[in-house]
Each structure stands twice: as C-alpha cells, then as structure tokens.
Coordinates of C-alpha atoms in Angstrom, one line a residue:
M52 CA 9.1 41.3 33.3
Y53 CA 11.5 39.6 30.9
S54 CA 11.6 35.8 30.0
A55 CA 13.5 33.8 27.5
I56 CA 12.3 30.4 26.1
C57 CA 14.3 28.1 23.8
S58 CA 12.8 26.9 20.5
G59 CA 14.1 25.7 17.2
A60 CA 13.9 26.3 13.4
L61 CA 14.7 24.4 10.3
Q62 CA 17.3 25.1 7.6
G63 CA 17.1 22.3 5.1
I64 CA 17.0 19.0 7.1
S65 CA 19.3 20.6 9.7
A66 CA 18.1 22.9 12.5
Y67 CA 19.2 25.8 14.7
L68 CA 18.0 27.0 18.0
V69 CA 15.8 30.1 18.4
L70 CA 15.5 32.2 21.5
V71 CA 12.0 33.5 22.1
E72 CA 12.3 36.6 24.2
V73 CA 9.2 38.0 25.9
D74 CA 9.0 41.3 27.7
I75 CA 5.8 42.4 29.5
A76 CA 5.7 46.0 30.7
Q77 CA 3.3 48.8 31.7
G78 CA 2.0 51.0 28.9
L79 CA -0.6 51.0 26.1
P80 CA -2.1 47.5 25.6
A81 CA -0.3 45.9 22.6
F82 CA 1.2 42.6 21.4
S83 CA 4.2 43.3 19.2
M84 CA 6.4 40.7 17.5
V85 CA 9.7 41.3 15.8
G86 CA 12.6 39.1 14.4
S87 CA 12.2 38.7 10.7
L88 CA 8.9 36.9 10.8
G89 CA 6.8 35.1 8.1
C90 CA 3.0 35.6 8.0
E91 CA 2.4 32.3 9.9
V92 CA 4.6 33.5 12.7
R93 CA 3.0 37.0 12.9
E94 CA -0.4 35.2 13.2
S95 CA 0.9 33.6 16.4
R96 CA -0.2 36.5 18.6
E97 CA -3.9 35.9 17.8
R98 CA -3.6 32.1 18.3
V99 CA -1.7 32.5 21.6
C100 CA -4.1 35.2 23.0
V101 CA -7.3 33.2 22.2
A102 CA -5.8 29.9 23.3
L103 CA -4.8 31.2 26.7
K104 CA -8.2 32.9 27.1
N105 CA -10.0 29.7 26.3
A106 CA -7.7 27.8 28.7
G107 CA -9.0 30.1 31.5
L108 CA -6.0 32.4 31.7
E109 CA -6.6 36.2 31.5
L110 CA -4.1 38.5 29.7
P111 CA -4.0 41.9 31.5
P112 CA -3.9 45.0 29.4
K113 CA -0.1 45.4 29.2
H114 CA 2.5 46.0 26.5
I115 CA 3.8 42.6 25.3
T116 CA 6.9 42.5 23.1
V117 CA 8.1 39.2 21.5
N118 CA 11.5 38.9 19.8
L119 CA 12.7 35.8 17.9
A120 CA 16.5 35.7 17.9
P121 CA 18.6 35.5 15.8
A122 CA 16.6 38.3 14.2
D123 CA 18.5 38.2 10.9
R124 CA 17.1 34.8 10.0
R125 CA 13.7 34.4 8.4
K126 CA 11.2 32.5 10.7
E127 CA 8.5 30.5 9.1
G128 CA 5.9 28.0 10.3
T129 CA 3.6 27.7 13.4
A130 CA 5.9 25.9 15.8
Y131 CA 6.6 29.1 17.8
D132 CA 3.1 29.3 19.3
L133 CA 3.9 27.1 22.3
P134 CA 7.2 28.8 23.3
I135 CA 5.6 32.3 22.9
A136 CA 2.8 31.1 25.2
V137 CA 5.2 29.8 27.7
G138 CA 7.1 33.1 27.7
V139 CA 3.9 35.0 28.2
L140 CA 2.9 32.7 31.1
E141 CA 6.3 33.1 32.8
G142 CA 6.2 36.9 32.3
L143 CA 2.8 37.1 33.9
A144 CA 3.9 34.8 36.8
Y145 CA 1.4 32.0 36.0
I146 CA 4.4 29.7 36.2
P147 CA 7.5 29.9 38.4
E148 CA 10.4 32.0 37.1
G149 CA 12.9 29.8 35.3
A150 CA 10.4 27.0 34.7
G151 CA 11.2 27.0 31.0
A152 CA 15.0 27.0 31.5
D153 CA 17.0 24.2 29.9
R154 CA 13.9 23.1 28.0
L155 CA 13.0 23.4 24.3
F156 CA 9.3 24.0 23.3
L157 CA 7.7 23.4 20.0
G158 CA 4.0 23.3 18.9
E159 CA 1.1 25.0 17.2
L160 CA -1.8 26.2 19.3
G161 CA -5.4 25.8 18.4
L162 CA -7.9 28.4 19.5
N163 CA -9.3 25.9 22.1
G164 CA -5.8 25.5 23.7
E165 CA -5.0 22.2 21.9
V166 CA -1.3 21.7 21.0
K167 CA -1.2 20.6 17.3
R168 CA 1.5 18.7 15.4
V169 CA 4.3 20.6 13.5
K170 CA 6.9 19.8 11.0
G171 CA 10.6 19.1 11.5
V172 CA 10.5 17.9 15.1
L173 CA 13.2 15.2 14.6
P174 CA 16.0 17.6 13.3
I175 CA 15.2 20.2 15.9
V176 CA 15.3 17.7 18.8
R177 CA 18.6 16.3 17.4
E178 CA 20.1 19.9 17.4
A179 CA 18.8 20.4 20.9
A180 CA 20.5 17.2 22.1
A181 CA 23.7 18.3 20.5
R182 CA 23.5 21.7 22.2
G183 CA 23.0 20.1 25.6
I184 CA 19.3 20.9 26.1
R185 CA 18.0 18.6 28.9
E186 CA 14.3 18.3 27.9
C187 CA 12.1 18.9 24.8
I188 CA 8.4 19.6 25.1
V189 CA 6.7 18.8 21.8
P190 CA 3.1 18.1 20.6
A191 CA 1.8 14.7 21.6
G192 CA 1.4 13.7 18.0
N193 CA 5.2 14.3 17.5
A194 CA 6.4 12.8 20.7
S195 CA 7.3 9.4 19.1
E196 CA 9.2 11.1 16.4
G197 CA 11.2 13.1 18.9
A198 CA 12.0 10.0 20.9
A199 CA 14.1 8.7 18.1
V200 CA 16.9 10.9 19.5
S201 CA 18.9 9.7 22.5
G202 CA 20.4 11.9 25.1
V203 CA 17.4 14.1 25.7
I204 CA 14.1 13.8 27.5
V205 CA 11.1 14.1 25.2
R206 CA 7.6 14.8 26.5
G207 CA 4.4 15.1 24.5
V208 CA 1.8 17.7 25.5
G209 CA -1.8 17.7 24.4
D210 CA -3.1 21.2 25.5
V211 CA -2.2 24.4 27.3
G212 CA -3.8 23.3 30.6
Q213 CA -1.7 20.1 30.8
L214 CA 1.4 22.1 30.1
L215 CA 0.5 24.7 32.8
S216 CA 0.0 21.9 35.4
F217 CA 3.4 20.4 34.4
L218 CA 5.3 23.7 34.7
Q219 CA 3.6 24.5 38.0
A220 CA 4.4 21.1 39.5
A221 CA 6.7 21.3 42.5
S222 CA 8.6 18.0 42.1
G223 CA 9.9 15.8 39.3
E224 CA 7.6 13.0 40.3
E225 CA 4.5 15.1 39.9
Q226 CA 5.8 16.3 36.5
E227 CA 6.4 12.7 35.4
K228 CA 2.8 11.8 36.2
I229 CA 1.4 14.8 34.2
L230 CA 3.7 14.4 31.2
P231 CA 5.5 11.1 31.2
R232 CA 8.7 10.9 29.2
Q233 CA 8.6 9.2 25.8
D234 CA 10.4 5.9 25.5
V235 CA 13.7 6.3 23.5
V236 CA 14.1 4.2 20.4
S237 CA 15.9 0.9 21.1
K238 CA 18.9 -0.3 19.1
D239 CA 16.9 -3.3 17.9
F240 CA 14.0 -1.1 16.7
L241 CA 14.7 -1.6 13.0
A242 CA 15.5 -5.3 13.5
E243 CA 12.1 -5.8 15.2
S244 CA 10.5 -4.3 12.0
P245 CA 11.6 -6.6 9.2
Q246 CA 10.8 -5.3 5.8
S247 CA 9.6 -8.7 4.5
G248 CA 6.9 -8.8 7.1
D249 CA 5.2 -5.6 6.0
Q250 CA 2.1 -6.3 4.1
T251 CA 2.1 -2.8 2.5
V252 CA 5.3 -3.5 0.6
P253 CA 4.5 -5.4 -2.7
D254 CA 6.1 -8.8 -2.6
F255 CA 8.8 -9.5 -5.3
G256 CA 7.8 -13.1 -5.2
E257 CA 4.5 -12.3 -6.9
V258 CA 6.4 -11.7 -10.2
A259 CA 5.8 -14.7 -12.5
G260 CA 8.2 -15.2 -15.4
Q261 CA 10.4 -12.4 -16.7
E262 CA 13.6 -14.2 -15.4
T263 CA 15.9 -11.8 -17.1
A264 CA 14.2 -8.6 -15.8
R265 CA 13.9 -10.1 -12.3
R266 CA 17.6 -11.0 -12.3
A267 CA 18.5 -7.5 -13.4
A268 CA 16.4 -5.9 -10.7
E269 CA 18.0 -8.1 -8.0
I270 CA 21.5 -7.2 -9.1
A271 CA 20.6 -3.5 -9.3
A272 CA 19.0 -3.6 -5.8
A273 CA 21.9 -5.4 -4.3
G274 CA 24.4 -2.8 -5.5
F275 CA 22.1 0.2 -5.5
H276 CA 22.6 0.6 -9.3
N277 CA 20.3 2.5 -11.6
L278 CA 18.1 0.5 -13.9
L279 CA 16.2 1.0 -17.2
L280 CA 13.4 -1.4 -18.1
V281 CA 12.4 -1.5 -21.8
G282 CA 9.6 -3.6 -23.1
P283 CA 6.1 -3.7 -24.6
P284 CA 3.1 -2.4 -22.7
G285 CA 1.8 -4.9 -20.1
A286 CA 5.1 -6.8 -19.9
G287 CA 5.4 -6.1 -16.1
K288 CA 8.0 -3.3 -16.0
S289 CA 6.1 -1.2 -13.5
M290 CA 5.2 -4.2 -11.4
I291 CA 8.8 -5.2 -11.1
A292 CA 9.9 -1.6 -10.3
R293 CA 7.3 -1.2 -7.5
R294 CA 8.6 -4.4 -5.8
I295 CA 12.3 -3.4 -5.8
P296 CA 12.1 -1.7 -2.3
G297 CA 11.0 -5.0 -0.8
I298 CA 14.2 -6.8 -1.8
M299 CA 16.6 -4.0 -0.8
P300 CA 18.6 -4.1 2.5
V301 CA 16.9 -2.9 5.6
L302 CA 17.7 0.7 6.5
T303 CA 20.3 1.2 9.2
L304 CA 19.5 3.5 12.1
P305 CA 21.5 6.5 10.7
E306 CA 19.8 6.0 7.3
S307 CA 16.4 5.7 8.9
Q308 CA 17.0 9.0 10.8
E309 CA 18.0 10.7 7.6
V310 CA 14.9 9.5 5.8
T311 CA 12.7 10.4 8.7
S312 CA 14.2 13.9 8.9
I313 CA 13.3 14.5 5.3
A314 CA 9.8 13.2 5.7
S315 CA 9.4 15.3 8.9
V316 CA 10.5 18.5 7.2
A317 CA 8.1 17.8 4.3
G318 CA 5.2 17.2 6.7
L319 CA 4.8 13.6 5.7
M320 CA 5.3 11.8 9.0
E321 CA 2.3 9.8 10.3
E322 CA 1.0 10.7 13.7
G323 CA 2.6 8.5 16.4
K324 CA 5.2 7.1 14.1
M325 CA 8.8 7.0 15.5
L326 CA 10.9 6.4 12.4
V327 CA 10.5 5.6 8.7
T328 CA 11.7 2.0 8.5
R329 CA 10.8 1.3 4.9
R330 CA 12.9 2.5 1.9
P331 CA 10.9 5.2 0.1
F332 CA 9.4 4.6 -3.3
C333 CA 8.5 7.7 -5.3
S334 CA 6.8 7.6 -8.7
P335 CA 6.0 11.1 -10.0
H336 CA 3.7 11.7 -12.9
H337 CA 5.5 12.6 -16.2
T338 CA 4.0 16.1 -16.0
I339 CA 6.0 17.0 -12.9
T340 CA 7.8 20.3 -12.9
Q341 CA 11.5 20.8 -12.4
A342 CA 10.9 22.6 -9.0
A343 CA 8.7 19.8 -7.7
L344 CA 11.3 17.2 -8.8
V345 CA 14.4 18.7 -7.3
G346 CA 12.8 21.1 -4.7
G347 CA 12.1 24.8 -4.6
S348 CA 9.4 27.3 -3.6
H349 CA 10.1 30.7 -2.1
V350 CA 11.2 28.9 1.1
P351 CA 13.1 25.9 -0.2
R352 CA 11.3 22.6 0.3
P353 CA 12.5 19.1 -0.4
G354 CA 11.6 17.7 -3.9
V355 CA 10.9 14.2 -5.0
V356 CA 14.6 13.4 -5.5
S357 CA 15.0 14.1 -1.7
L358 CA 11.9 12.3 -0.7
A359 CA 13.3 9.2 -2.5
H360 CA 16.6 9.4 -0.5
R361 CA 17.9 5.9 0.3
G362 CA 15.0 4.5 -1.7
V363 CA 13.8 4.2 -5.3
L364 CA 12.8 7.0 -7.7
F365 CA 10.7 5.5 -10.5
L366 CA 10.1 7.3 -13.7
D367 CA 7.5 5.5 -15.7
E368 CA 7.1 6.4 -19.4
L369 CA 10.6 8.1 -19.3
P370 CA 10.4 9.8 -22.8
E371 CA 7.2 11.7 -21.7
F372 CA 9.1 13.7 -19.0
K373 CA 10.1 17.2 -19.8
R374 CA 13.7 17.7 -20.9
E375 CA 14.3 20.3 -18.2
A376 CA 13.1 17.9 -15.5
L377 CA 15.4 15.2 -16.7
D378 CA 18.4 17.5 -17.0
S379 CA 17.9 18.6 -13.4
L380 CA 18.7 15.0 -12.3
R381 CA 22.3 15.3 -13.3
Q382 CA 23.6 16.9 -10.0
P383 CA 21.6 14.6 -7.7
L384 CA 22.8 11.5 -9.5
E385 CA 26.4 12.6 -9.5
E386 CA 26.7 14.3 -6.1
H387 CA 23.9 12.5 -4.2
Q388 CA 22.7 15.9 -3.0
V389 CA 20.9 18.9 -4.4
H390 CA 21.6 22.5 -3.7
I391 CA 18.7 25.0 -3.8
A392 CA 19.2 28.7 -3.9
R393 CA 16.2 30.9 -3.4
V394 CA 15.4 34.4 -2.0
G395 CA 14.2 32.6 1.2
G396 CA 17.6 31.0 1.7
N397 CA 20.1 28.4 0.4
V398 CA 19.8 24.8 1.5
T399 CA 21.2 21.4 0.6
Y400 CA 19.1 18.3 0.7
P401 CA 20.4 14.7 0.4
S402 CA 19.3 12.8 -2.7
D403 CA 21.1 9.4 -2.8
F404 CA 18.5 7.3 -4.6
M405 CA 18.2 4.4 -7.0
L406 CA 16.9 5.6 -10.3
V407 CA 14.6 3.1 -12.1
C408 CA 13.1 4.1 -15.4
A409 CA 10.6 2.3 -17.7
M410 CA 9.8 2.9 -21.4
N411 CA 8.0 1.0 -24.2
I412 CA 9.7 -0.6 -27.2
A413 CA 7.7 1.4 -29.6
T414 CA 8.9 4.6 -28.0
T415 CA 12.5 3.4 -28.3
K416 CA 12.2 2.8 -32.0
L417 CA 10.8 6.3 -32.5
I418 CA 13.8 7.7 -30.6
Q419 CA 16.3 5.8 -32.8
Y420 CA 14.8 7.2 -36.0

C-alpha cells in the first residue's frame, strides 16, 4: 500500500516542503530508504521500527520502501522520523487512509516512542502556511515556537501513542481533546514583554561616570551605528558594551521572527519559548575561527555574525583577533548578509548587526608605532 506524508526541510533560514512516500508490499522483509539521505536520516529506520514496537505496534515482515522527495536535494537531520512513522502506520492500516492529508509532520522519535524536539520548526511552519497546509503536528517542545505563525493550526505531540489516538479519532472534537491546538501569538506579544523589565538584561543605569562613553553608546544604539571603545584596562568598556542591548528599541514582530528563525536553525531555542524578544548579544573569544564567525561546516550553519542579527556583535580585545576573521566581516557589514558556498549547498544568512569593539590604549600605541 502506498502513502504520502508531508514534511519539511531547511535551506538556510528558509524552508521547503518534503514529500515522504512510503510503499509497503509483499516480498522479502526489508526497510529501504532513498532520496539523497544524510547519515542521521538513514538511521531513522532503526528509530522508527523500535519506537513503533515499544509503542505496542507490530511491523509485519514486509518490504517497506521510503522515498524523500525531491530526491535531488540532500536531506539532513532527525525531523523525518515522525512523518516516516505516520506513513508506515497508514500503509499498515493502523490509521485511516488519508489521515495524514493536508497535514505536515515533524519530529524525532526516541526508542521509547517519545517525540523529541528538532531544529528549524519556525521556518518550516511558515513555509507550510504559505503553501496552504492546514495543520502542523510538531514535537510538544516546539509547539510554542510553531505557534508564532498565523494562518495554520499547530499541535504539539508527546509520543507515538498520543499521535495514534489523534489520527484514529473520528471527530474534530475528539482530536481537539487529545491534541489541543497551540495558541497563536498575539499582536501585543512583544509589547507585553518590555525589554526594560527583563532582569537578565544588564541595566545601562548601573554605569557610573564615563559620561562621554555613555553618550557615545546611546547615540550608536539609537542609530544602529558601529562603535569602537578605546581606553585603559578596567575603565568599563566591556561593561558599557554588554548593556547596549538594554537601551536599543524593542524588536518588531517581523524582526523577532527573523531572529527566532536563526536561533531555531542553530538549535538554540529554549523549550516552550515562542519568540526571541530580546536583541541578541554575541561576544566571541578572540581565538574564534573564520568559519565559526561567518558560518560554515560541510552543511552550512549560521555563524556568530548571523546569531547577532538585529543585535550586538561585541569584539573585545580587537587587535587579538585573527586578520582572516576580521577581513571576513567586510561583506556582512556592507551587505547585511553573508553568502556561504559549500559542497553541501549554497545558503544566505542575514547578518544585520551593530558591531561594537573594545581595545586598550597601550595596544593602540603599539599599532601606531
């Protein structure tokens, strides 16, 4: 029996839909997967089989073939476990035919049947909403993140048994009781989370003295200008720099969604958090590599310049950074985005940040001479 389940994949901070096709036929027992798969995706067959077994569902000795389309795009990550499991359940008639239609599924399966969190839920749900998908089933730990997108129903699932009961339910009321829809973010969400009330953001009012440096930081923050702080050790350069995000304007909803998408792709979203409402502050060590600063790896990942998008990138002890790393900042500063070309694909990440640097007076004199 053939079944087709919708899922999604990442390309930078954007996404595209993936069709998970499952065919179950008579023949030698096998579980084959095709479609240009990474090692994590190939391991899905073991996770899916054991998770279904421990959920009390038996897989008969049949020939199972799974294809992830489009087959010419490389698939990475563990988010395909849940759609593959749903396709197998539909093919074996554990759930009604067409139960997965007009729905998108994402999630990693534990061996005990638990549905674990995955990366990039927000961009994928946004793409699903744009493509007219009616409903998205995501891990419970990612449900709040997915609810930041309007125009689509988002439900969080905790384990395979709960999902099975949901898909077997005969009416919408029963389904709503099993997996209630996640509340969509309100227009006043950011206004209800004022930056000044966050105790985790250092208070700019704690800076005593240094009127000139404070005035320069305020002007730079108001206009999103870059800033260089020069002074003797212990003068308060780093203290002022770390407090700049607290006096910057509150993120708008589109800006917050951009920042959240980057954090989601990088796997930095906290469980249960809907949106990133605070401007990022990134302060890498001076030994950071060029790839870590601008992004890279075999499969391109966002670097620090992208993680600091709409926020502050602070380079303390500026002359100690490698020349190659500093030279790589030219394109992000000029174009407010960074292009990464690797064997695993070409992606573009946004990198519109406020650059704040600090250095000592003694170091400045050495540079002059």
